Short mmCIF file of C-alpha atoms in Angstrom, two decimals:
data_model
loop_
_atom_site.label_atom_id
_atom_site.label_comp_id
_atom_site.label_asym_id
_atom_site.label_seq_id
_atom_site.Cartn_x
_atom_site.Cartn_y
_atom_site.Cartn_z
CA MET R 1416 -19.92 -30.26 -5.29
CA GLU R 1417 -16.46 -31.09 -4.04
CA LEU R 1418 -13.68 -28.58 -3.74
CA ARG R 1419 -10.04 -29.54 -4.06
CA ARG R 1420 -7.67 -27.27 -2.18
CA LYS R 1421 -4.27 -26.76 -3.78
CA SER R 1422 -1.72 -27.13 -0.95
CA ARG R 1423 1.95 -26.30 -0.88
CA THR R 1424 4.32 -28.04 1.53
CA VAL R 1425 6.33 -25.57 3.57
CA GLN R 1426 8.43 -25.79 6.68
CA PRO R 1427 7.28 -24.11 9.86
CA ALA R 1428 8.90 -20.70 10.04
CA GLY R 1429 8.60 -20.03 13.75
CA PRO R 1430 5.78 -19.01 16.04
CA LEU R 1431 3.46 -16.10 15.39
CA ASP R 1432 4.40 -12.74 16.95
CA GLY R 1433 8.10 -13.59 17.16
CA GLY R 1434 10.81 -15.99 16.07
CA TYR R 1435 11.63 -15.76 12.38
CA GLY R 1436 8.93 -13.12 12.13
CA TRP R 1437 11.48 -10.48 13.07
CA PHE R 1438 13.45 -11.30 9.91
CA ILE R 1439 10.23 -10.69 7.99
CA VAL R 1440 10.03 -7.31 9.75
CA LEU R 1441 13.61 -6.61 8.60
CA SER R 1442 12.76 -7.57 5.02
CA THR R 1443 9.65 -5.38 5.03
CA PHE R 1444 11.66 -2.55 6.62
CA LEU R 1445 14.09 -2.58 3.69
CA VAL R 1446 11.30 -2.93 1.12
CA PHE R 1447 9.54 0.15 2.51
CA GLY R 1448 12.79 2.10 2.36
CA LEU R 1449 13.82 1.02 -1.13
CA THR R 1450 10.36 1.67 -2.60
CA PHE R 1451 8.41 4.47 -0.94
CA GLY R 1452 11.55 5.88 0.69
CA VAL R 1453 13.06 6.34 -2.78
CA ILE R 1454 9.81 7.88 -4.06
CA LYS R 1455 9.81 10.41 -1.20
CA SER R 1456 13.46 11.27 -1.85
CA PHE R 1457 12.92 11.77 -5.57
CA GLY R 1458 12.30 15.49 -5.10
CA VAL R 1459 16.07 15.97 -5.39
CA PHE R 1460 15.96 14.54 -8.93
CA PHE R 1461 12.80 16.53 -9.69
CA VAL R 1462 14.55 19.90 -9.76
CA GLU R 1463 17.49 18.64 -11.82
CA ILE R 1464 15.31 16.84 -14.38
CA GLN R 1465 13.02 19.86 -14.72
CA HIS R 1466 15.98 22.11 -15.46
CA TYR R 1467 17.75 19.59 -17.73
CA PHE R 1468 14.76 19.08 -20.02
CA ALA R 1469 13.52 22.70 -19.61
CA THR R 1470 9.99 21.52 -18.80
CA THR R 1471 7.14 22.40 -16.41
CA ALA R 1472 6.47 21.13 -12.89
CA THR R 1473 3.41 19.27 -14.17
CA ALA R 1474 5.36 17.37 -16.85
CA SER R 1475 8.18 16.44 -14.46
CA SER R 1476 5.77 15.32 -11.73
CA TRP R 1477 4.33 12.66 -14.04
CA ILE R 1478 7.48 10.54 -13.47
CA THR R 1479 6.68 10.10 -9.78
CA SER R 1480 2.96 10.00 -10.46
CA ILE R 1481 3.21 7.12 -12.94
CA SER R 1482 5.51 5.24 -10.57
CA VAL R 1483 3.12 5.64 -7.62
CA ALA R 1484 0.10 4.71 -9.75
CA THR R 1485 1.86 1.63 -11.14
CA VAL R 1486 2.73 0.49 -7.60
CA HIS R 1487 -0.95 0.69 -6.72
CA PHE R 1488 -2.26 -0.64 -10.03
CA GLY R 1489 0.12 -3.60 -10.00
CA ALA R 1490 -0.63 -4.57 -6.39
CA PRO R 1491 -3.38 -7.11 -7.27
CA VAL R 1492 -1.01 -8.67 -9.82
CA GLY R 1493 1.68 -8.99 -7.16
CA SER R 1494 -0.83 -10.48 -4.73
CA ALA R 1495 -2.12 -13.06 -7.25
CA LEU R 1496 1.36 -14.04 -8.48
CA SER R 1497 2.68 -14.47 -4.94
CA THR R 1498 -0.30 -16.70 -4.10
CA TYR R 1499 0.40 -18.92 -7.11
CA PHE R 1500 4.22 -18.94 -7.34
CA GLY R 1501 5.13 -18.02 -3.76
CA HIS R 1502 6.19 -14.72 -2.20
CA ARG R 1503 9.95 -15.22 -2.49
CA PRO R 1504 10.36 -15.57 -6.30
CA VAL R 1505 7.88 -12.77 -7.01
CA VAL R 1506 9.76 -10.32 -4.77
CA VAL R 1507 13.10 -11.28 -6.33
CA VAL R 1508 11.72 -10.63 -9.84
CA GLY R 1509 10.28 -7.32 -8.62
CA GLY R 1510 13.69 -6.28 -7.32
CA LEU R 1511 15.28 -7.02 -10.69
CA LEU R 1512 12.62 -4.99 -12.54
CA SER R 1513 13.08 -2.05 -10.15
CA SER R 1514 16.81 -2.02 -10.73
CA ILE R 1515 16.53 -2.40 -14.52
CA GLY R 1516 14.01 0.44 -14.74
CA MET R 1517 16.19 2.84 -12.76
CA VAL R 1518 19.37 1.95 -14.68
CA ALA R 1519 17.57 2.36 -18.02
CA GLY R 1520 16.18 5.70 -16.82
CA SER R 1521 19.68 7.02 -16.28
CA TYR R 1522 20.16 6.82 -20.08
CA ALA R 1523 16.83 8.45 -20.96
CA GLN R 1524 16.91 11.12 -23.68
CA ASP R 1525 13.48 12.63 -23.03
CA LEU R 1526 10.68 12.65 -20.47
CA LEU R 1527 8.72 9.91 -22.27
CA GLN R 1528 11.57 7.47 -21.74
CA LEU R 1529 11.66 8.42 -18.05
CA TYR R 1530 7.90 7.83 -17.83
CA ILE R 1531 8.38 4.30 -19.22
CA THR R 1532 11.52 3.31 -17.29
CA VAL R 1533 11.48 5.05 -13.90
CA GLY R 1534 7.71 5.53 -13.94
CA PHE R 1535 6.23 2.27 -15.23
CA LEU R 1536 8.98 -0.38 -15.11
CA THR R 1537 10.39 0.56 -11.71
CA GLY R 1538 6.88 1.16 -10.34
CA PHE R 1539 5.76 -2.32 -11.41
CA GLY R 1540 8.85 -3.78 -9.76
CA TYR R 1541 7.87 -1.98 -6.56
CA ALA R 1542 4.38 -3.51 -6.78
CA LEU R 1543 5.83 -7.02 -7.02
CA THR R 1544 8.04 -6.45 -3.97
CA TRP R 1545 5.85 -4.38 -1.63
CA THR R 1546 2.52 -6.23 -1.72
CA PRO R 1547 3.75 -9.80 -1.06
CA THR R 1548 6.15 -8.66 1.67
CA VAL R 1549 3.51 -6.69 3.60
CA THR R 1550 1.05 -9.56 3.23
CA MET R 1551 3.52 -12.06 4.71
CA LEU R 1552 4.23 -9.68 7.58
CA GLY R 1553 0.51 -9.74 8.41
CA TRP R 1554 0.60 -13.56 8.50
CA TYR R 1555 3.55 -13.74 10.88
CA PHE R 1556 2.06 -11.39 13.48
CA GLU R 1557 -1.28 -11.26 15.22
CA LYS R 1558 -1.20 -9.70 18.70
CA ARG R 1559 1.85 -7.59 17.85
CA ARG R 1560 0.69 -6.75 14.33
CA PRO R 1561 0.36 -2.96 14.91
CA VAL R 1562 3.89 -2.79 16.33
CA ALA R 1563 5.29 -5.01 13.56
CA ASN R 1564 3.65 -2.87 10.86
CA ALA R 1565 4.90 0.31 12.52
CA LEU R 1566 8.49 -0.95 12.88
CA ALA R 1567 8.58 -2.24 9.31
CA SER R 1568 7.21 1.00 7.89
CA THR R 1569 9.98 2.98 9.62
CA GLY R 1570 12.23 1.78 6.81
CA GLU R 1571 10.57 4.39 4.63
CA CYS R 1572 11.53 7.30 6.88
CA ILE R 1573 14.99 6.04 7.89
CA LEU R 1574 16.08 5.50 4.30
CA THR R 1575 14.47 8.82 3.31
CA PHE R 1576 16.65 10.44 5.99
CA ILE R 1577 19.75 8.76 4.54
CA LEU R 1578 18.94 8.90 0.83
CA THR R 1579 17.83 12.53 0.44
CA PRO R 1580 21.19 14.18 1.30
CA SER R 1581 23.00 11.25 -0.35
CA PHE R 1582 21.11 11.82 -3.60
CA GLN R 1583 21.94 15.52 -3.45
CA PHE R 1584 25.63 14.70 -2.99
CA MET R 1585 25.59 12.16 -5.83
CA VAL R 1586 23.80 14.59 -8.15
CA ASP R 1587 26.43 17.25 -7.42
CA GLN R 1588 29.28 14.80 -7.98
CA TYR R 1589 28.01 12.63 -10.84
CA SER R 1590 24.96 14.50 -12.26
CA TRP R 1591 21.41 13.17 -12.01
CA ARG R 1592 22.22 10.41 -14.52
CA GLY R 1593 25.10 9.06 -12.46
CA ALA R 1594 23.07 9.28 -9.25
CA MET R 1595 20.21 7.36 -10.87
CA LEU R 1596 22.62 4.67 -12.08
CA ILE R 1597 23.92 4.19 -8.52
CA LEU R 1598 20.34 4.06 -7.26
CA GLY R 1599 19.59 1.27 -9.73
CA ALA R 1600 22.42 -0.80 -8.31
CA LEU R 1601 21.23 -0.08 -4.77
CA GLN R 1602 17.77 -1.42 -5.55
CA LEU R 1603 19.16 -4.87 -6.26
CA ASN R 1604 18.98 -5.25 -2.48
CA LEU R 1605 15.25 -5.82 -2.95
CA CYS R 1606 16.20 -9.28 -4.24
CA LEU R 1607 17.83 -10.01 -0.88
CA CYS R 1608 14.63 -8.91 0.84
CA GLY R 1609 12.78 -11.54 -1.18
CA ALA R 1610 15.28 -14.21 -0.16
CA LEU R 1611 14.38 -13.58 3.50
CA LEU R 1612 10.70 -14.42 2.93
CA ARG R 1613 10.58 -17.96 4.24
CA PRO R 1614 7.08 -19.44 3.79
CA LEU R 1615 5.05 -19.81 6.97
CA ASN R 1616 3.20 -23.04 7.73
CA ARG R 1617 -0.10 -21.47 8.70
CA HIS R 1618 -2.09 -23.87 10.87
CA ILE R 1619 -5.73 -23.00 10.23
CA PRO R 1620 -8.18 -24.82 12.54
CA PRO R 1621 -10.32 -27.36 10.62
CA LYS R 1622 -13.53 -25.67 11.71
CA GLU R 1623 -12.33 -22.26 10.53
CA LEU R 1624 -11.10 -23.80 7.27
CA GLU R 1625 -14.48 -25.42 6.66
CA GLU R 1626 -16.27 -22.13 7.36
CA LYS R 1627 -13.93 -20.35 4.93
CA GLU R 1628 -14.72 -22.89 2.20
CA HIS R 1629 -18.44 -22.45 2.79
CA GLU R 1630 -18.05 -18.68 2.65
CA LEU R 1631 -16.20 -18.87 -0.67
CA GLU R 1632 -18.81 -21.25 -2.06
CA LEU R 1633 -21.65 -19.02 -0.93
CA LEU R 1634 -20.08 -15.89 -2.38
CA SER R 1635 -19.36 -17.63 -5.66
CA GLN R 1636 -22.86 -19.12 -5.89
CA SER R 1637 -24.48 -15.75 -5.16
CA HIS R 1638 -22.40 -14.09 -7.86
CA ILE R 1639 -23.37 -16.71 -10.41
CA ASP R 1640 -27.06 -16.66 -9.47
CA SER R 1641 -27.24 -12.88 -9.83
CA ARG R 1642 -25.81 -13.07 -13.35
CA SER R 1643 -27.79 -16.02 -14.70
CA SER R 1644 -30.76 -17.20 -12.68
CA ASN R 1645 -32.21 -19.15 -15.64
CA ASN R 1646 -29.19 -21.37 -16.23
CA ARG R 1647 -28.72 -23.07 -12.85
CA SER R 1648 -27.11 -26.22 -14.19
CA ASP R 1649 -24.27 -24.37 -15.95
CA SER R 1650 -23.69 -22.07 -13.00
CA LYS R 1651 -23.31 -25.01 -10.64
CA LYS R 1652 -20.76 -26.62 -12.93
CA SER R 1653 -18.68 -23.41 -12.97
CA ASP R 1654 -18.69 -23.10 -9.17
CA PRO R 1655 -15.27 -24.79 -8.63
CA LEU R 1656 -13.65 -22.46 -11.17
CA ASN R 1657 -15.08 -19.37 -9.45
CA VAL R 1658 -13.97 -20.57 -6.02
CA LYS R 1659 -10.48 -21.22 -7.43
CA ILE R 1660 -10.38 -17.69 -8.87
CA ILE R 1661 -11.50 -16.21 -5.56
CA ARG R 1662 -8.73 -18.10 -3.80
CA TYR R 1663 -6.12 -16.22 -5.85
CA VAL R 1664 -7.95 -12.93 -6.51
CA ASP R 1665 -10.88 -12.38 -4.16
CA TYR R 1666 -12.95 -10.15 -6.44
CA THR R 1667 -15.94 -10.45 -4.11
CA LEU R 1668 -14.32 -7.72 -2.00
CA ILE R 1669 -15.82 -5.13 -4.35
CA ALA R 1670 -19.22 -6.11 -2.92
CA ASN R 1671 -18.01 -5.40 0.62
CA ALA R 1672 -19.39 -1.95 1.47
CA ARG R 1673 -16.98 -1.31 4.34
CA PHE R 1674 -14.00 -2.22 2.17
CA MET R 1675 -15.14 0.08 -0.63
CA VAL R 1676 -15.64 3.01 1.77
CA TYR R 1677 -12.16 2.46 3.16
CA SER R 1678 -10.82 2.31 -0.40
CA MET R 1679 -12.38 5.71 -1.13
CA PHE R 1680 -10.52 7.01 1.89
CA GLY R 1681 -7.39 5.62 0.25
CA VAL R 1682 -8.09 7.44 -3.04
CA PHE R 1683 -8.34 10.90 -1.47
CA ALA R 1684 -5.52 10.19 0.99
CA ALA R 1685 -3.25 9.25 -1.94
CA LEU R 1686 -4.04 12.61 -3.55
CA GLY R 1687 -2.38 14.26 -0.57
CA PHE R 1688 0.24 11.70 0.50
CA PHE R 1689 2.81 11.99 -2.28
CA ALA R 1690 2.64 15.61 -3.49
CA PRO R 1691 4.20 17.20 -0.34
CA SER R 1692 7.33 15.04 -0.36
CA LEU R 1693 7.82 15.74 -4.08
CA PHE R 1694 7.43 19.52 -3.80
CA LEU R 1695 8.95 20.28 -0.38
CA VAL R 1696 12.51 20.66 -1.68
CA PRO R 1697 11.47 22.77 -4.72
CA TYR R 1698 9.24 24.93 -2.49
CA ALA R 1699 12.11 25.56 -0.06
CA ARG R 1700 14.47 26.49 -2.88
CA SER R 1701 11.84 28.85 -4.33
CA GLN R 1702 11.88 30.63 -0.96
CA GLY R 1703 15.63 31.19 -1.19
CA VAL R 1704 16.75 28.26 0.99
CA GLU R 1705 20.17 26.85 0.07
CA GLU R 1706 20.01 23.47 -1.73
CA TYR R 1707 21.59 21.33 1.01
CA GLN R 1708 19.38 22.98 3.63
CA ALA R 1709 16.38 22.31 1.41
CA ALA R 1710 17.38 18.65 1.12
CA SER R 1711 17.82 18.45 4.90
CA LEU R 1712 14.12 19.31 5.33
CA MET R 1713 13.25 15.84 4.06
CA SER R 1714 15.70 14.37 6.57
CA ILE R 1715 14.05 16.32 9.40
CA SER R 1716 10.67 15.07 8.23
CA ALA R 1717 12.00 11.50 8.07
CA VAL R 1718 13.29 11.58 11.68
CA LEU R 1719 9.93 12.74 13.03
CA ASP R 1720 8.19 10.32 10.66
CA LEU R 1721 10.16 7.53 12.34
CA LEU R 1722 9.14 8.75 15.79
CA GLY R 1723 5.49 9.00 14.74
CA ARG R 1724 5.39 5.46 13.35
CA VAL R 1725 6.99 3.84 16.38
CA LEU R 1726 5.15 5.91 18.99
CA PHE R 1727 1.66 5.70 17.51
CA GLY R 1728 2.15 2.09 16.41
CA TRP R 1729 2.88 1.31 20.06
CA VAL R 1730 -0.20 3.30 21.13
CA ALA R 1731 -2.35 1.33 18.68
CA ASN R 1732 -0.95 -1.92 20.08
CA LEU R 1733 -2.11 -0.91 23.58
CA ARG R 1734 -5.72 -0.89 22.29
CA LEU R 1735 -6.55 2.18 24.37
CA VAL R 1736 -8.81 3.45 21.60
CA LYS R 1737 -10.15 1.86 18.44
CA THR R 1738 -7.59 1.96 15.66
CA VAL R 1739 -10.02 3.59 13.23
CA HIS R 1740 -10.61 6.43 15.76
CA GLN R 1741 -6.87 6.99 16.01
CA LEU R 1742 -6.61 7.06 12.22
CA ILE R 1743 -9.40 9.64 11.91
CA VAL R 1744 -7.62 12.02 14.30
CA THR R 1745 -4.22 11.70 12.62
CA VAL R 1746 -5.61 12.19 9.09
CA ILE R 1747 -7.42 15.39 10.13
CA LEU R 1748 -4.28 16.71 11.83
CA LEU R 1749 -2.20 15.89 8.73
CA GLY R 1750 -4.60 17.86 6.53
CA ILE R 1751 -4.42 20.87 8.83
CA VAL R 1752 -0.60 20.81 8.94
CA LEU R 1753 -0.42 20.79 5.12
CA LEU R 1754 -2.80 23.75 4.89
CA LEU R 1755 -0.42 25.72 7.13
CA CYS R 1756 2.67 25.04 4.96
CA PRO R 1757 2.42 28.16 2.71
CA LEU R 1758 2.82 30.31 5.85
CA ALA R 1759 6.39 29.01 6.26
CA THR R 1760 8.89 31.10 4.30
CA THR R 1761 12.21 30.73 6.18
CA PHE R 1762 14.37 27.68 6.81
CA THR R 1763 13.46 27.65 10.52
CA GLN R 1764 9.75 27.82 9.77
CA LEU R 1765 10.06 25.14 7.09
CA ALA R 1766 12.01 22.96 9.52
CA LEU R 1767 9.15 23.25 12.05
CA PHE R 1768 6.64 22.41 9.33
CA SER R 1769 8.72 19.40 8.23
CA ALA R 1770 8.88 18.14 11.81
CA GLY R 1771 5.11 18.48 12.31
CA TYR R 1772 4.34 16.96 8.92
CA GLY R 1773 6.69 14.02 9.50
CA LEU R 1774 5.28 13.25 12.96
CA VAL R 1775 1.63 13.23 11.89
CA PHE R 1776 2.37 11.46 8.59
CA GLY R 1777 4.17 8.69 10.49
CA ALA R 1778 1.26 8.40 12.92
CA THR R 1779 -1.10 7.97 9.95
CA VAL R 1780 0.74 5.42 7.82
CA SER R 1781 1.76 3.28 10.81
CA ILE R 1782 -1.81 2.08 11.33
CA HIS R 1783 -3.68 2.31 8.01
CA ILE R 1784 -2.76 -1.26 6.99
CA THR R 1785 -3.79 -2.47 10.45
CA VAL R 1786 -7.20 -0.86 9.93
CA LEU R 1787 -7.51 -2.59 6.54
CA ALA R 1788 -6.87 -5.97 8.22
CA GLU R 1789 -9.62 -5.18 10.73
CA VAL R 1790 -12.02 -4.25 7.93
CA VAL R 1791 -11.66 -7.46 5.87
CA GLY R 1792 -9.96 -9.96 8.21
CA VAL R 1793 -6.40 -11.25 7.98
CA GLU R 1794 -7.38 -14.24 5.80
CA ARG R 1795 -8.39 -11.87 3.00
CA LEU R 1796 -5.61 -9.35 3.60
CA GLY R 1797 -3.57 -10.37 0.54
CA SER R 1798 -6.38 -9.79 -1.96
CA ALA R 1799 -7.70 -6.80 0.00
CA LEU R 1800 -4.31 -5.11 -0.02
CA GLY R 1801 -4.04 -5.66 -3.77
CA PHE R 1802 -7.48 -4.26 -4.54
CA PHE R 1803 -7.03 -1.40 -2.05
CA MET R 1804 -3.84 -0.35 -3.80
CA LEU R 1805 -5.50 -0.74 -7.19
CA ILE R 1806 -8.41 1.51 -6.27
CA ARG R 1807 -6.08 3.97 -4.54
CA SER R 1808 -3.96 4.17 -7.69
CA SER R 1809 -6.19 6.87 -9.17
CA GLY R 1810 -5.29 9.17 -6.28
CA GLY R 1811 -1.60 8.36 -6.55
CA LEU R 1812 -1.69 8.97 -10.30
CA LEU R 1813 -3.54 12.30 -10.19
CA GLY R 1814 -2.10 13.78 -6.98
CA PRO R 1815 1.31 15.11 -8.13
CA PRO R 1816 0.13 16.31 -11.58
CA LEU R 1817 -2.91 18.01 -10.05
CA ALA R 1818 -0.66 19.78 -7.58
CA GLY R 1819 1.66 20.61 -10.50
CA ILE R 1820 -1.20 22.25 -12.40
CA PHE R 1821 -1.95 24.53 -9.43
CA ILE R 1822 1.76 25.33 -9.12
CA ASP R 1823 2.13 26.19 -12.81
CA LYS R 1824 -1.04 28.31 -12.86
CA MET R 1825 -0.29 30.20 -9.63
CA SER R 1826 3.53 30.16 -9.97
CA ASP R 1827 3.68 29.15 -6.31
CA TYR R 1828 4.72 25.75 -4.93
CA GLY R 1829 2.66 26.45 -1.81
CA THR R 1830 -0.60 25.83 -3.69
CA GLY R 1831 0.40 22.18 -4.08
CA PHE R 1832 0.34 21.78 -0.29
CA LEU R 1833 -3.09 23.42 -0.09
CA MET R 1834 -4.48 20.90 -2.59
CA ALA R 1835 -2.97 18.02 -0.59
CA GLY R 1836 -4.41 19.30 2.69
CA VAL R 1837 -7.93 19.61 1.30
CA ALA R 1838 -7.74 16.09 -0.17
CA LEU R 1839 -6.76 14.61 3.21
CA LEU R 1840 -9.60 16.37 5.01
CA VAL R 1841 -12.03 14.94 2.45
CA SER R 1842 -10.56 11.46 3.00
CA ALA R 1843 -11.30 11.78 6.73
CA LEU R 1844 -15.02 12.04 5.89
CA PHE R 1845 -14.93 8.48 4.50
CA LEU R 1846 -13.34 7.26 7.74
CA LEU R 1847 -16.22 8.82 9.66
CA VAL R 1848 -18.66 6.98 7.39
CA LEU R 1849 -16.75 3.73 8.02
CA GLN R 1850 -16.99 4.28 11.77
CA GLN R 1851 -20.77 4.68 11.51
CA MET R 1852 -20.97 1.47 9.48
CA ASN R 1853 -18.93 -0.31 12.15
CA LYS R 1854 -21.37 0.80 14.83
CA LYS R 1855 -24.36 -0.44 12.85
CA GLY R 1856 -22.56 -3.66 11.96
CA THR R 1857 -21.88 -4.42 15.64
CA GLY R 1858 -25.57 -4.13 16.44
CA ARG R 1859 -26.51 -6.49 13.64
CA GLY R 1860 -23.77 -9.02 14.30
CA LYS R 1861 -26.04 -11.71 15.68
CA ASP R 1862 -28.51 -11.41 12.82
CA VAL R 1863 -25.69 -11.65 10.26
CA ASN R 1864 -24.32 -14.79 11.90
CA LEU R 1865 -27.78 -16.40 11.82
CA GLU R 1866 -28.20 -15.52 8.15
CA ASN R 1867 -24.77 -16.91 7.30
CA GLY R 1868 -25.61 -20.11 9.15
CA LYS R 1869 -28.81 -20.51 7.18
CA GLY R 1870 -26.94 -19.74 3.97
CA HIS R 1871 -24.40 -22.46 4.68
CA GLU R 1872 -27.14 -25.00 5.42
CA ASP R 1873 -28.96 -24.08 2.20
CA LEU R 1874 -25.72 -24.43 0.26
CA LYS R 1875 -25.04 -27.86 1.80
CA GLN R 1876 -28.54 -29.01 0.87
CA ARG R 1877 -28.11 -27.69 -2.70
CA ASN R 1878 -24.79 -29.48 -3.08
CA PHE R 1879 -26.31 -32.70 -1.68
CA ASN R 1880 -29.18 -32.54 -4.16
CA PHE R 1881 -26.74 -31.81 -6.99
CA ARG R 1882 -24.62 -34.88 -6.13
CA LYS R 1883 -27.72 -37.08 -6.04
CA SER R 1884 -28.81 -35.86 -9.44
#
């Protein structure tokens, strides 16, 4: 069996860990801010939309929930399209969709229209921009990858700091519809982020390339054999097609136990990641805090979020401890901080909570993509990121509405933070399981390498026999 690799001629884009890579960091910085930074700032719109349509917290929260879930659900699509068409055009199209969805949402006449425009259309645009950009960032950096990821992700907190009070001002001046229309125009800048994504000429050593081909062949052959052991001739003929599919969408990741455990961490973490930022402003206003002070809580959180990302990204880059150990500690601390939120009832107390929440949240998100790259390897990061976001989408979809149900039943926004804290503590259990699997995997490393070597030899012999026949 012969495999034909589809190659694309690109110009070298600078050395790894520097050069043009810093423009990729800038692009990713803006993408983080104009996607997840906007989602975190959407709490300002939440209160206005809830009052305008005279609806419940649960119904209003579905706007953000659908958007977050669509970002996650569309991640594999963004990954596959960027592999086939290139990262730059896919990100540009995603920026256009994000802008169109937000502009259309400003004319919505009911919540259903907001679900479709701001929720689905804008969320899918985010998926097409975020996934390819983060993947390319991982290709440009190796030794400095933790720092690069941390610096790029600070775009989320810096733009949250800027956008939250800006949204409040625009809502007061132009209503929520006018503010949303301006936001739609702002998101056209995502197209400029795509223009910065110059393809990188990745020089893969021939030996590593050959091993990668053998690995793809072996995975594909094993998948076919498990489905139809009686029809060996047909399965061999379909091998090239399966390897081609894997090259664009590596579905074999679902058989990777460590990846699936880490994905389960992502599901429960997503349950707790997005609810606090959505309900912090409404919770503060329910405690009698003035609206601009309530909006400033998100800015306080964003400043400490920035500090947490840079500081703990730098710590991860020092390799003083294993990155997964650092992630376990920060996730547990984040869960505890959220459980303490209902104790804060004044602006000063809420400001302290926002600072603590922002610091630990930044420490967590600055390294979770780095851990994913360590789990699957950088060569499979594009597909892994897509599937990770897809699996995590269930948590992003259910998190805000689940918190909204508790809030509606208990008539207390504080219960939403309790739900988020419990979900994050549960997610930490999966990280502990992953750590145990890493320990066992290290001990069996030599045996695995021997088995893979034998597998490659068997596959070579099978292919040789097939060519002779």
